[in-house]
Tab-separated table of C-alpha atoms (C1' of nucleotides) in Angstrom:
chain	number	residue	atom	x	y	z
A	118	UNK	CA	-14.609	-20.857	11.578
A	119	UNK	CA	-11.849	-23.691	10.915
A	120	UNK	CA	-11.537	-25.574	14.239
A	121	UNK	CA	-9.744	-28.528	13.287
A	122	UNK	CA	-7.588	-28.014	16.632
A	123	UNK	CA	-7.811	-31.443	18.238
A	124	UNK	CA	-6.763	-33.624	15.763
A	125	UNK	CA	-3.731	-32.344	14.431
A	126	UNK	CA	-1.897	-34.996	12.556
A	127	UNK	CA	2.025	-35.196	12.536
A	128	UNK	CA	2.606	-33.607	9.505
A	129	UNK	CA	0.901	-30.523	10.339
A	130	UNK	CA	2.608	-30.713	14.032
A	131	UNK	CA	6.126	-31.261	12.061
A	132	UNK	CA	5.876	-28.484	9.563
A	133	UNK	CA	4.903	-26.180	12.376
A	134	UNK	CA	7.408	-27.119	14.579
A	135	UNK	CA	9.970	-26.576	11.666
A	136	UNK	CA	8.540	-23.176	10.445
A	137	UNK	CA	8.669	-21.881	14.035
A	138	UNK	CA	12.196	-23.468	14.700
A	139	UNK	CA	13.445	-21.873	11.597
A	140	UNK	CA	11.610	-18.322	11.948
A	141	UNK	CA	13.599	-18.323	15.710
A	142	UNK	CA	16.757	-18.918	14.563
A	143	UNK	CA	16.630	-16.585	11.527
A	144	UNK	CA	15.594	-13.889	14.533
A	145	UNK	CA	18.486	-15.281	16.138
A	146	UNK	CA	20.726	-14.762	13.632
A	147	UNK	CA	19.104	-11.129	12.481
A	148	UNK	CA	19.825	-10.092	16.185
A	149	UNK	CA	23.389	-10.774	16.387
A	150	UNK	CA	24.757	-10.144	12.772
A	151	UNK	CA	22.233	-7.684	11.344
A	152	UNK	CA	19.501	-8.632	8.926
A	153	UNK	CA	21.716	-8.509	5.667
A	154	UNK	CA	24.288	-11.144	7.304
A	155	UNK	CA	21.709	-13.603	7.578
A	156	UNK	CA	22.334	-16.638	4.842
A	157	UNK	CA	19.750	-18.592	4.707
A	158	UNK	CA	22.008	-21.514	3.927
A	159	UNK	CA	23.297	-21.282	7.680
A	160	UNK	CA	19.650	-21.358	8.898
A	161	UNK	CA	18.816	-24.039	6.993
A	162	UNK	CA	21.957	-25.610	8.661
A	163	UNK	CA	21.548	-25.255	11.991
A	164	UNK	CA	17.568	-26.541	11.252
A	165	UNK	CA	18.899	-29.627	9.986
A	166	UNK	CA	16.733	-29.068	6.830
A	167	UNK	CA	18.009	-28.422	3.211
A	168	UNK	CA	18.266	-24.765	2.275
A	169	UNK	CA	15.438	-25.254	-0.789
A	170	UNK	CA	12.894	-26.364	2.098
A	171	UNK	CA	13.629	-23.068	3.848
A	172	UNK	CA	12.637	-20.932	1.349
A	173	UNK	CA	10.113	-23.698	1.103
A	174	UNK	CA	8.563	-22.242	4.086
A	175	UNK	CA	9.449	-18.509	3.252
A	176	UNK	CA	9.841	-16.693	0.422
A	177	UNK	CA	12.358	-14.775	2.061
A	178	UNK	CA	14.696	-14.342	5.368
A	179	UNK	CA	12.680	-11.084	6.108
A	180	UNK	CA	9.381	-13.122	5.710
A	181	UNK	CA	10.793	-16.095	8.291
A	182	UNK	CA	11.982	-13.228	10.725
A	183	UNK	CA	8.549	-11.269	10.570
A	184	UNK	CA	6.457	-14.676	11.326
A	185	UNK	CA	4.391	-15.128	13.718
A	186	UNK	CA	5.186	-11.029	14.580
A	187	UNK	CA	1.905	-10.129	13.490
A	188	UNK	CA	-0.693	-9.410	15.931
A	189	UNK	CA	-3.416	-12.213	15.085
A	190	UNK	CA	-5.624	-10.131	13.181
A	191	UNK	CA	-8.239	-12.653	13.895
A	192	UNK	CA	-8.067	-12.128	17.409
A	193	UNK	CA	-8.398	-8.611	17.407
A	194	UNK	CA	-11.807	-9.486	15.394
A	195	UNK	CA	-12.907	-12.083	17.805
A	196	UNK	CA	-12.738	-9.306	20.635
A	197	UNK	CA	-14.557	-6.640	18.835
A	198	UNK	CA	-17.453	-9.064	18.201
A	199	UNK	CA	-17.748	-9.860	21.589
A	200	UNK	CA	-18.030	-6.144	22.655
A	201	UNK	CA	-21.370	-5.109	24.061
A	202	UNK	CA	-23.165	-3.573	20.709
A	203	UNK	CA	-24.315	-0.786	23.008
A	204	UNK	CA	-20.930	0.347	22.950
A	205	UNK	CA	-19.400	3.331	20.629
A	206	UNK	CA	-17.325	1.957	17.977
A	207	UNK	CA	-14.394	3.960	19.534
A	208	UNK	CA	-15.265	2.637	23.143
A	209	UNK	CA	-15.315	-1.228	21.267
A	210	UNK	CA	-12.359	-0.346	19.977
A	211	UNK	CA	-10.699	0.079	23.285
A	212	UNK	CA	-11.950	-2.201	24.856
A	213	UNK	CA	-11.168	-5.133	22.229
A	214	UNK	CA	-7.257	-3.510	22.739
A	215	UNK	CA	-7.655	-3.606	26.205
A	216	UNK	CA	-7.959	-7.263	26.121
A	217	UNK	CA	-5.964	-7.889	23.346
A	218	UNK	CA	-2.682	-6.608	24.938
A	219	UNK	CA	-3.850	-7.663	28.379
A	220	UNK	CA	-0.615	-9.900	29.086
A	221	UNK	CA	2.705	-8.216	28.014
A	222	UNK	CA	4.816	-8.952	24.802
A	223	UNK	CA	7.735	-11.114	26.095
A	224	UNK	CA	11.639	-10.528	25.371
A	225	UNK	CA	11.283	-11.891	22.021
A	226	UNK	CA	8.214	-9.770	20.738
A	227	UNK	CA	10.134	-6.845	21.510
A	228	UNK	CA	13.363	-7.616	20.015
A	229	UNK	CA	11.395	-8.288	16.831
A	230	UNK	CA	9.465	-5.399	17.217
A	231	UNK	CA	12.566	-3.159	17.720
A	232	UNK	CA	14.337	-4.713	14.778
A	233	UNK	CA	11.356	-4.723	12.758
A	234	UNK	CA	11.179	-0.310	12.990
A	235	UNK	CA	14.849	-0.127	12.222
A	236	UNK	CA	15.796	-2.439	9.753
A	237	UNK	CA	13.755	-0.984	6.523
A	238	UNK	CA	13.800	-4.189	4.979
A	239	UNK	CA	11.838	-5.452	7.655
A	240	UNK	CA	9.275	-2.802	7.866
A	241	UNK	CA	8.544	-3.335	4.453
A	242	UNK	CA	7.348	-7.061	4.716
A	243	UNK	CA	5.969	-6.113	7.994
A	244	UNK	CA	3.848	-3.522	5.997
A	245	UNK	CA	2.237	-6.444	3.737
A	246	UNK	CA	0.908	-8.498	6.924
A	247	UNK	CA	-0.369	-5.356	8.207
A	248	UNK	CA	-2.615	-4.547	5.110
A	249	UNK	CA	-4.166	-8.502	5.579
A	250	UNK	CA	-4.732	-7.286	9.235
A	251	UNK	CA	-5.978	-3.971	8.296
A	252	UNK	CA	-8.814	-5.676	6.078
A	253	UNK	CA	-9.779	-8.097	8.376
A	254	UNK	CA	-10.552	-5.178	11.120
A	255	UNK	CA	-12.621	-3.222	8.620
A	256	UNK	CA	-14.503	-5.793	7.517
A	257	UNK	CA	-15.736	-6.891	11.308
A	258	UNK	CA	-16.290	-3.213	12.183
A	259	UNK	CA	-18.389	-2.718	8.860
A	260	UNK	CA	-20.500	-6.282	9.928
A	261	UNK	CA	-20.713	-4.276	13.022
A	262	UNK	CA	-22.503	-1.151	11.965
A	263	UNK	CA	-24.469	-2.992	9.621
A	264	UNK	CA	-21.972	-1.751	6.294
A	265	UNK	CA	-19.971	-3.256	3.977
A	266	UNK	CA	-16.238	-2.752	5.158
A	267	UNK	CA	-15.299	-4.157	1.872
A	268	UNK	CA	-16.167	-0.568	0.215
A	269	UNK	CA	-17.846	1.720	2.837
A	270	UNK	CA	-14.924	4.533	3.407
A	271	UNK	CA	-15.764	4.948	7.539
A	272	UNK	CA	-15.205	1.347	8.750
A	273	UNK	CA	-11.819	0.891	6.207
A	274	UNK	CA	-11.302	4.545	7.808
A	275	UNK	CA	-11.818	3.108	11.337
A	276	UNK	CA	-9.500	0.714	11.069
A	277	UNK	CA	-6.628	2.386	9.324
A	278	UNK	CA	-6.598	4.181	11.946
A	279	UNK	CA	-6.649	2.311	14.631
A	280	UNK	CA	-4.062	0.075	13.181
A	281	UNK	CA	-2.505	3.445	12.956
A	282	UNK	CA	-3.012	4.148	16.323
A	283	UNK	CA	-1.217	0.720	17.697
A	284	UNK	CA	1.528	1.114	15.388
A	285	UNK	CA	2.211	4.497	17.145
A	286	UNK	CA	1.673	3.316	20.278
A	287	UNK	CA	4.455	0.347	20.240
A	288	UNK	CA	6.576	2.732	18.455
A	289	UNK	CA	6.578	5.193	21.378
A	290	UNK	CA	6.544	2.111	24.283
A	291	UNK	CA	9.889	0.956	22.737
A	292	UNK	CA	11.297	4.255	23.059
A	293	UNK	CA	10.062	4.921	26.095
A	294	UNK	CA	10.993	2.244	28.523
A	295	UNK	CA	8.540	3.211	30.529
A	296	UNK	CA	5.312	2.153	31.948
A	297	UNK	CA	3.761	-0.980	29.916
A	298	UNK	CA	2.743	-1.177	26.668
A	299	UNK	CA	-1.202	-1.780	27.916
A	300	UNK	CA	-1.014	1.722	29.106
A	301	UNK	CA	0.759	3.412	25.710
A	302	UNK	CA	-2.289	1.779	23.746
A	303	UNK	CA	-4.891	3.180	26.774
A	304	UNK	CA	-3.252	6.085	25.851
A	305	UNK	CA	-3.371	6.509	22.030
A	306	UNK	CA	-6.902	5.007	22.245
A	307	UNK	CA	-7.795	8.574	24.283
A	308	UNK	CA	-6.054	10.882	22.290
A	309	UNK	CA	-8.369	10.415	18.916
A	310	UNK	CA	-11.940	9.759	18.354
A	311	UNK	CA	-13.083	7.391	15.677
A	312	UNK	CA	-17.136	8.899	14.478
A	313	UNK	CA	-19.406	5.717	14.896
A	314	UNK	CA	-20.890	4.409	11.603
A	315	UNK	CA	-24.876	4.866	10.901
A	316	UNK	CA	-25.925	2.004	8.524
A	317	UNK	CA	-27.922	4.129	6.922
A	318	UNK	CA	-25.604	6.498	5.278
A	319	UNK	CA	-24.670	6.448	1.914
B	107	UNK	CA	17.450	25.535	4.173
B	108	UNK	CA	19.127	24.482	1.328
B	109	UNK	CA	17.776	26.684	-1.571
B	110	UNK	CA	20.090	26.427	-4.653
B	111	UNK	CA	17.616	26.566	-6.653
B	112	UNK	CA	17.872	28.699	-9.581
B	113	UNK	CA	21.803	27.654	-10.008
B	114	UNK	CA	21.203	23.948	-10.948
B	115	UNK	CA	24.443	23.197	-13.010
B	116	UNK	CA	24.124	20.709	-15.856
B	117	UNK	CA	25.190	17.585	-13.852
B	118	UNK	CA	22.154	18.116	-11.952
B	119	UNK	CA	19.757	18.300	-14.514
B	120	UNK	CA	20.842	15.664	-16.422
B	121	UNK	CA	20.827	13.255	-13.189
B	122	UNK	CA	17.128	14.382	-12.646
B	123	UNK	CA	15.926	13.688	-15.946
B	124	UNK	CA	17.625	10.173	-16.378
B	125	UNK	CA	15.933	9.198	-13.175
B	126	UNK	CA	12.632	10.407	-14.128
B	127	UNK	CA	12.934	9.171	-17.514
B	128	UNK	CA	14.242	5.271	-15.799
B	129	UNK	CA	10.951	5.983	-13.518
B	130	UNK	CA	8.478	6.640	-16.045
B	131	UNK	CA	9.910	3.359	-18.149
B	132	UNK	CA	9.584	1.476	-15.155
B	133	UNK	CA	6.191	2.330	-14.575
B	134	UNK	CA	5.032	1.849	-18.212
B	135	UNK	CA	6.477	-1.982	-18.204
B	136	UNK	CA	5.076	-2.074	-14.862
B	137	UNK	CA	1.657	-1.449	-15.884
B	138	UNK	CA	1.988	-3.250	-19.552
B	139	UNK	CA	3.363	-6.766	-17.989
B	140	UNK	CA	3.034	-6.376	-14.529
B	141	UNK	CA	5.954	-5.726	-11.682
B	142	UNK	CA	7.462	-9.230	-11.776
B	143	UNK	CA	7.802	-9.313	-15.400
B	144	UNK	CA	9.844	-6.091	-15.445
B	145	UNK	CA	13.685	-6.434	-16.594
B	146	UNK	CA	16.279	-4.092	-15.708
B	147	UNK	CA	18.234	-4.698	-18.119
B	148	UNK	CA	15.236	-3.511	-20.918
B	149	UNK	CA	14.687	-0.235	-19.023
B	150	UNK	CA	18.232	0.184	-19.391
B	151	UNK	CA	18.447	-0.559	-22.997
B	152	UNK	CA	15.500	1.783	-23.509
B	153	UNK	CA	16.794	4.826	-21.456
B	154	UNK	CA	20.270	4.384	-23.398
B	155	UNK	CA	21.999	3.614	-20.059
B	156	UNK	CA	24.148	1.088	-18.893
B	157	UNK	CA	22.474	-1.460	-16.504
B	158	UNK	CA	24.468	-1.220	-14.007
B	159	UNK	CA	23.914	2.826	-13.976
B	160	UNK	CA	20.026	1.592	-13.032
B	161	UNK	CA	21.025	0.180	-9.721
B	162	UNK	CA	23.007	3.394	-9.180
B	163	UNK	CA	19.849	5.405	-9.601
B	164	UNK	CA	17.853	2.695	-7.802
B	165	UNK	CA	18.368	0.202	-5.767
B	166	UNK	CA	15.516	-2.062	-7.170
B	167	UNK	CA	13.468	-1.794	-9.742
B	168	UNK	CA	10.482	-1.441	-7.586
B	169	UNK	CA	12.296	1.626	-6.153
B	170	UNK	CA	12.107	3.207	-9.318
B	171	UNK	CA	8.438	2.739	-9.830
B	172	UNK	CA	7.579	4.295	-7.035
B	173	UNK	CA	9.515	7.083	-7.101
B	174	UNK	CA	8.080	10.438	-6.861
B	175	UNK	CA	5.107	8.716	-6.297
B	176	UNK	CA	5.285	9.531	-2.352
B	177	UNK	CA	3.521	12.878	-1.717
B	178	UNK	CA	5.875	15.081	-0.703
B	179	UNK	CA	6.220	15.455	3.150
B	180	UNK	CA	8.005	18.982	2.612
B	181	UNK	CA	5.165	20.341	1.267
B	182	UNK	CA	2.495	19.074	3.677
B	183	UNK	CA	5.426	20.161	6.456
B	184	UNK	CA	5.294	23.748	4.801
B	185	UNK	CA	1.701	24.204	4.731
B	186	UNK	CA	0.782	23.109	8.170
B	187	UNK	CA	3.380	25.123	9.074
B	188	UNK	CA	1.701	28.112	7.097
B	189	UNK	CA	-1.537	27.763	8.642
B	190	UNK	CA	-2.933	30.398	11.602
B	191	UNK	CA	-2.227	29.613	15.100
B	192	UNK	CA	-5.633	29.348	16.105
B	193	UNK	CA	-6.427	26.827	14.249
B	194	UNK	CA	-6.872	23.644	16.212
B	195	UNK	CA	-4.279	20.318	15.132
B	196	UNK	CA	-7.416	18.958	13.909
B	197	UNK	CA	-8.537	21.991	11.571
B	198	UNK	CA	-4.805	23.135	11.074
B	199	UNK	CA	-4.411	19.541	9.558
B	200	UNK	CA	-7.474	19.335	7.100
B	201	UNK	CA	-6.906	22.835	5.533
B	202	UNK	CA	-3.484	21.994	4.684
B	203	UNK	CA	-4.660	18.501	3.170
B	204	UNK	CA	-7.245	20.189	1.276
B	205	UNK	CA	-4.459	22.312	-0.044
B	206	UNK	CA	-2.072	19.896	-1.231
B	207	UNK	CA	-5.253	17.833	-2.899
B	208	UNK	CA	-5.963	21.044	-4.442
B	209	UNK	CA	-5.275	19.583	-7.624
B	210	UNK	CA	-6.831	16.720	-8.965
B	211	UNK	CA	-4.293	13.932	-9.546
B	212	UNK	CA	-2.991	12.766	-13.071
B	213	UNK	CA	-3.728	9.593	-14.719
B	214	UNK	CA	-0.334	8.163	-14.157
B	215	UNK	CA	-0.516	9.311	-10.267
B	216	UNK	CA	-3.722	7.305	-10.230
B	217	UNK	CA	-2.441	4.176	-12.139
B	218	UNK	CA	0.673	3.948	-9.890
B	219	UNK	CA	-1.873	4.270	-6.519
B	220	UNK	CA	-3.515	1.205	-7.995
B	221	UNK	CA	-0.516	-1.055	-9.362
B	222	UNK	CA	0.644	0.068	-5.881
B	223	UNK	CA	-2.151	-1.133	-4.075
B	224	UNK	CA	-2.525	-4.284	-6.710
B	225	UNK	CA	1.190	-5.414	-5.944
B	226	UNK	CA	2.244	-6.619	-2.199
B	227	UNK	CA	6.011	-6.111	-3.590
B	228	UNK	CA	5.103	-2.361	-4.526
B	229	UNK	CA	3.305	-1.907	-1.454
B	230	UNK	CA	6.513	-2.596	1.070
B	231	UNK	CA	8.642	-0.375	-1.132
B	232	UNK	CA	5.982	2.495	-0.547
B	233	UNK	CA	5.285	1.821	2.809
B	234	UNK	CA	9.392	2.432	3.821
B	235	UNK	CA	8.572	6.016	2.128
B	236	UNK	CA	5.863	6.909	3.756
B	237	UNK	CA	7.633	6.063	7.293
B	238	UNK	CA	9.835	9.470	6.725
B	239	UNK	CA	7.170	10.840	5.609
B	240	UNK	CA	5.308	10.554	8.938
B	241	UNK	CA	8.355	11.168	10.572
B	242	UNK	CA	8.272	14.508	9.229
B	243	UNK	CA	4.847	15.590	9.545
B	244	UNK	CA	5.351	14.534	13.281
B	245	UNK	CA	8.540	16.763	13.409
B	246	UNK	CA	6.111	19.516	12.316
B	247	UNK	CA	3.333	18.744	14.505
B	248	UNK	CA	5.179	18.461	17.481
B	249	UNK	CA	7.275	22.320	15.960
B	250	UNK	CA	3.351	23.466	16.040
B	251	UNK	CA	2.626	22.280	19.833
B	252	UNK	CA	5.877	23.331	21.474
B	253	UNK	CA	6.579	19.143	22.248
B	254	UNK	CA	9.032	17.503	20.678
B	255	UNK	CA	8.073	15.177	17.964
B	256	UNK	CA	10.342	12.547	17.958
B	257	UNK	CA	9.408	11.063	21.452
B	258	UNK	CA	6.416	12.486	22.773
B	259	UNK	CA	3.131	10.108	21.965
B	260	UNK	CA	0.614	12.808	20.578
B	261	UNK	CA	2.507	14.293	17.701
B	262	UNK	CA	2.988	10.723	16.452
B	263	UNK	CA	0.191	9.257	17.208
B	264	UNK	CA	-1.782	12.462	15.198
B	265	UNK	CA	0.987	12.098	12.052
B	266	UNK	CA	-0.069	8.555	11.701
B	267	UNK	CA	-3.335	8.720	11.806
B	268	UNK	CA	-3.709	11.464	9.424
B	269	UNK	CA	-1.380	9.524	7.038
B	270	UNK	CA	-3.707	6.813	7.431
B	271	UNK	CA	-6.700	8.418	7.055
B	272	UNK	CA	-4.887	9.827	3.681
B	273	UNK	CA	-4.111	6.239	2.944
B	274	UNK	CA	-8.169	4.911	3.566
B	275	UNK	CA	-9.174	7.672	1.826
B	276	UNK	CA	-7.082	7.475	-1.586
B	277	UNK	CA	-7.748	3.839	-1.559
B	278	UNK	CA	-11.583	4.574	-0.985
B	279	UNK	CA	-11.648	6.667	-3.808
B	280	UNK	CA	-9.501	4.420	-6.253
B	281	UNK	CA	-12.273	1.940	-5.599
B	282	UNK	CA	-14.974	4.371	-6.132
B	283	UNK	CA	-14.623	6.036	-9.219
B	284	UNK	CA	-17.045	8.925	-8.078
B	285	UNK	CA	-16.431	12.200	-6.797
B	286	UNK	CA	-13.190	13.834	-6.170
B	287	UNK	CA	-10.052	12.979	-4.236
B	288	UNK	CA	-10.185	16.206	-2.383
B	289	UNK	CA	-13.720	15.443	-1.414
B	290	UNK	CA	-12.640	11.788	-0.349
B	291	UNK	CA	-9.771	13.160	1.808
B	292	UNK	CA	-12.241	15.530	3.389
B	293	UNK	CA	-14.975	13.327	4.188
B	294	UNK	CA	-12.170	10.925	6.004
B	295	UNK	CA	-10.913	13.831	8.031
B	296	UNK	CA	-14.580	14.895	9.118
B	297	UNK	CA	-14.769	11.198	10.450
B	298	UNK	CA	-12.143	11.507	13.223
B	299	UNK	CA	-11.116	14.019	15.349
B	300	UNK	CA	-7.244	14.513	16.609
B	301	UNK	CA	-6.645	15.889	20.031
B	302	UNK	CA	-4.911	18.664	20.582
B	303	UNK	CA	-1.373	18.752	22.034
B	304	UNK	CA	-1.127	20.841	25.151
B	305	UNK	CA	2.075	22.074	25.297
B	306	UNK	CA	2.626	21.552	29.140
B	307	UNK	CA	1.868	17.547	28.971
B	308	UNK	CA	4.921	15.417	30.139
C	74	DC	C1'	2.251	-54.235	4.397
C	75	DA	C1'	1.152	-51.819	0.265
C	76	DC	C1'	-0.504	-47.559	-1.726
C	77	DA	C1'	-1.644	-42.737	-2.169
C	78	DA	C1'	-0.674	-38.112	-0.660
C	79	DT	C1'	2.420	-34.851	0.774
C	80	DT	C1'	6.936	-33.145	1.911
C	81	DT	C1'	11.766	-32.802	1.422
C	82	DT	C1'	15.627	-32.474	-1.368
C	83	DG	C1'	18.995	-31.557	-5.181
C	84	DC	C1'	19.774	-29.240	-9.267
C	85	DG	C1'	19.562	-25.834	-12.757
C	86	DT	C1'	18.292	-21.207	-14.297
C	87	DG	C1'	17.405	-16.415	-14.497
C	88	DT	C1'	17.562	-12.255	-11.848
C	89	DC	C1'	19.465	-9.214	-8.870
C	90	DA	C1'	22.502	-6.050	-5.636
C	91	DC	C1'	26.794	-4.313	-5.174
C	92	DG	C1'	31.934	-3.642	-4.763
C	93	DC	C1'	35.721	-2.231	-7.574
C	94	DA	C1'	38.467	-0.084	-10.916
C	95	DA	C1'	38.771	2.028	-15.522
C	96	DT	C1'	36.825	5.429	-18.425
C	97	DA	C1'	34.141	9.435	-19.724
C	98	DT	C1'	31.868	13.660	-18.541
C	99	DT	C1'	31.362	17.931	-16.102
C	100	DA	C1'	32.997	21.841	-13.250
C	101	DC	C1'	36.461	24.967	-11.894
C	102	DT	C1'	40.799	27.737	-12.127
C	103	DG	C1'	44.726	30.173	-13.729
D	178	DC	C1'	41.672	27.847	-23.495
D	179	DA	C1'	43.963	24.220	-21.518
D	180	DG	C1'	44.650	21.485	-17.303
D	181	DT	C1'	43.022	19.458	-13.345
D	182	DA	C1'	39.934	17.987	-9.815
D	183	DA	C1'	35.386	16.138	-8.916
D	184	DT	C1'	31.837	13.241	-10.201
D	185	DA	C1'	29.148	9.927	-13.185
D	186	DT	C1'	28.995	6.021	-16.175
D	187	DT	C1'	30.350	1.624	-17.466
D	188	DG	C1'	31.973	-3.232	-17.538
D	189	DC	C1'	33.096	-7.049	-14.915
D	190	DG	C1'	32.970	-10.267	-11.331
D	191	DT	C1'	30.846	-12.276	-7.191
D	192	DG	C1'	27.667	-13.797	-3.849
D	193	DA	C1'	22.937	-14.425	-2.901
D	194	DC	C1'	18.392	-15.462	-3.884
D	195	DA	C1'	13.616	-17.130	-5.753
D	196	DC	C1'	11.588	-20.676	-7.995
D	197	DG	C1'	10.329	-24.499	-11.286
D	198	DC	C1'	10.929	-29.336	-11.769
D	199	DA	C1'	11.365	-34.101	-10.862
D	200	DA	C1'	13.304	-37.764	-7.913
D	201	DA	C1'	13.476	-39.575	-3.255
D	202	DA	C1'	11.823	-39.800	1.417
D	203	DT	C1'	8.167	-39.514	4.803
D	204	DT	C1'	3.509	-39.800	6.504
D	205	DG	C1'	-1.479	-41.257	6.585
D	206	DT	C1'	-4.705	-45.062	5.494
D	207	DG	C1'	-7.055	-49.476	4.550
DNA sequence: CACAATTTTGCGTGTCACGCAATATTACTG
DNA sequence: CAGTAATATTGCGTGACACGCAAAATTGTG
């Protein structure tokens, strides 16, 4: 799609480096005091950055501690595309996962995650990312099958559910302490069927 | 459990109808100027209640536009629960949806789904809700296998995909304006299939 | 170096959530 | 039928926040 990688100008290298500075330290600061304690003035402080450009960048503290917490939806696209069409949609499904959380989440993935299931607030602006994410997997599993994900119920279906699925999965992994998270998804993957999608129905 | 039913004492009923009656304000200034044109303070004036007796009722006023729009999880809870034995998850799962869609839903069920769906800020507010309400039906599910709910993977991973299938398919029928919910909601759960929990699993 | 584009910043405004204490309403008891 | 306890409503004040707007600073370009 866009691949303007390479030349990436300083602006665009400053703003991300100041989004991402400022999304750590409002995780910082979410960790240690509890989301409602968070100012945003004191972020914005310890940013060196004025507290209008913070909300600049975010319309909100919860938005600046969910960044960048989102599985890249995009991803998760780019590895269903490449799955062998011979493949079920459920078995593509796995697969893509398989791949997808091949390397671990690191120390700060998790203590998002964590905070994101018990802090309500959180969950709640976690929800909106999840519905962009959501769309984006039904549309490639609709160009998949040959329907429109836009409208089609199975492929918006499909990936409710797997969305669904994951969700469960980390939910369970953080309780668990036990085994790694690759596994919990392996897991959830086996424990449901998804019906593949003939182009031809209705 | 708690069944005082019949003896509901004056306080009570008057606290339920000036929360319905904020609700139902909210929603109509919702839906006539949209969410982020809605003032407390005129829902207020309109209910003959002070302001600040809103935010007592509610803690936002997008809380108060969806309220009571959550389908209740105690009633899905009771009718899985009411269904035979036999009955695989899978089976013991659709009958009781089919159940509680018995009904066809009103017009200002239907116009909440879509402002819901329409508004991101709505969305969030819905999507803390329907975290109990998975909760629960997981609680139940796991009550139906013999395996406890809160921690074990299957129950949870089958109450959020059936919440998400109930999700794809009320959206999928908002969009389509053909056919019935109840026929939506049973066409998504004839496109997956839920394992069933074996009692004896660790 | 000058000039255009974009970003940062300060300021003001309207809205909101919520604690607190005073007041009004309801429930209960002798 | 009081009188009293429990609970709800209300007004007020405070801290926080989102956002529009325009001036100032910073960056990209010829």
């Amino acid at each position: 799609m866009t691949m303007d990688s390479p030349p990436l100008g300083l602006r665009e290298r400053k703003k991300r480096a100041v989004r991402a500075n400022l999304s750590a330290i409002a995780l910082r600061h979410a960790l240690e005091r509890g989301v409602s304690q968070v100012r945003i003035e004191e972020i914005a402080a310890e940013a060196d950055v004025s507290p209008r450009t913070f909300n600049n960048y975010f319309p909100s503290k919860e938005a600046a501690i969910i960044d960048s917490a989102t599985m890249r939806a995009e991803r998760l696209c780019e590895l269903l595309a490449a799955q062998p069409g011979e493949l079920s949609l459920h078995e593509a499904l796995s697969a893509a996962l398989m791949t997808l959380f091949e390397d671990e989440p690191d120390r700060d993935w998790i203590s998002r995650a964590r905070l994101i299931r018990a802090e309500p607030s959180l969950f709640a602006e976690a929800a909106k990312a999840d519905l962009d994410i959501e769309q984006a997997v039904a549309l490639e599993i609709g160009r998949r099958a040959g329907v429109d994900g836009a409208t089609c119920l199975a492929p918006r279906l499909a990936a409710a559910t797997v969305v669904a699925a994951i969700h469960a999965a980390v939910a369970f992994w953080l309780d668990a302490n036990d085994g790694t998270l690759r596994e919990a998804i392996g897991e959830a993957m086996s424990q449901f069927r998804i019906a593949d999608i003939a182009p031809g129905g209705a």
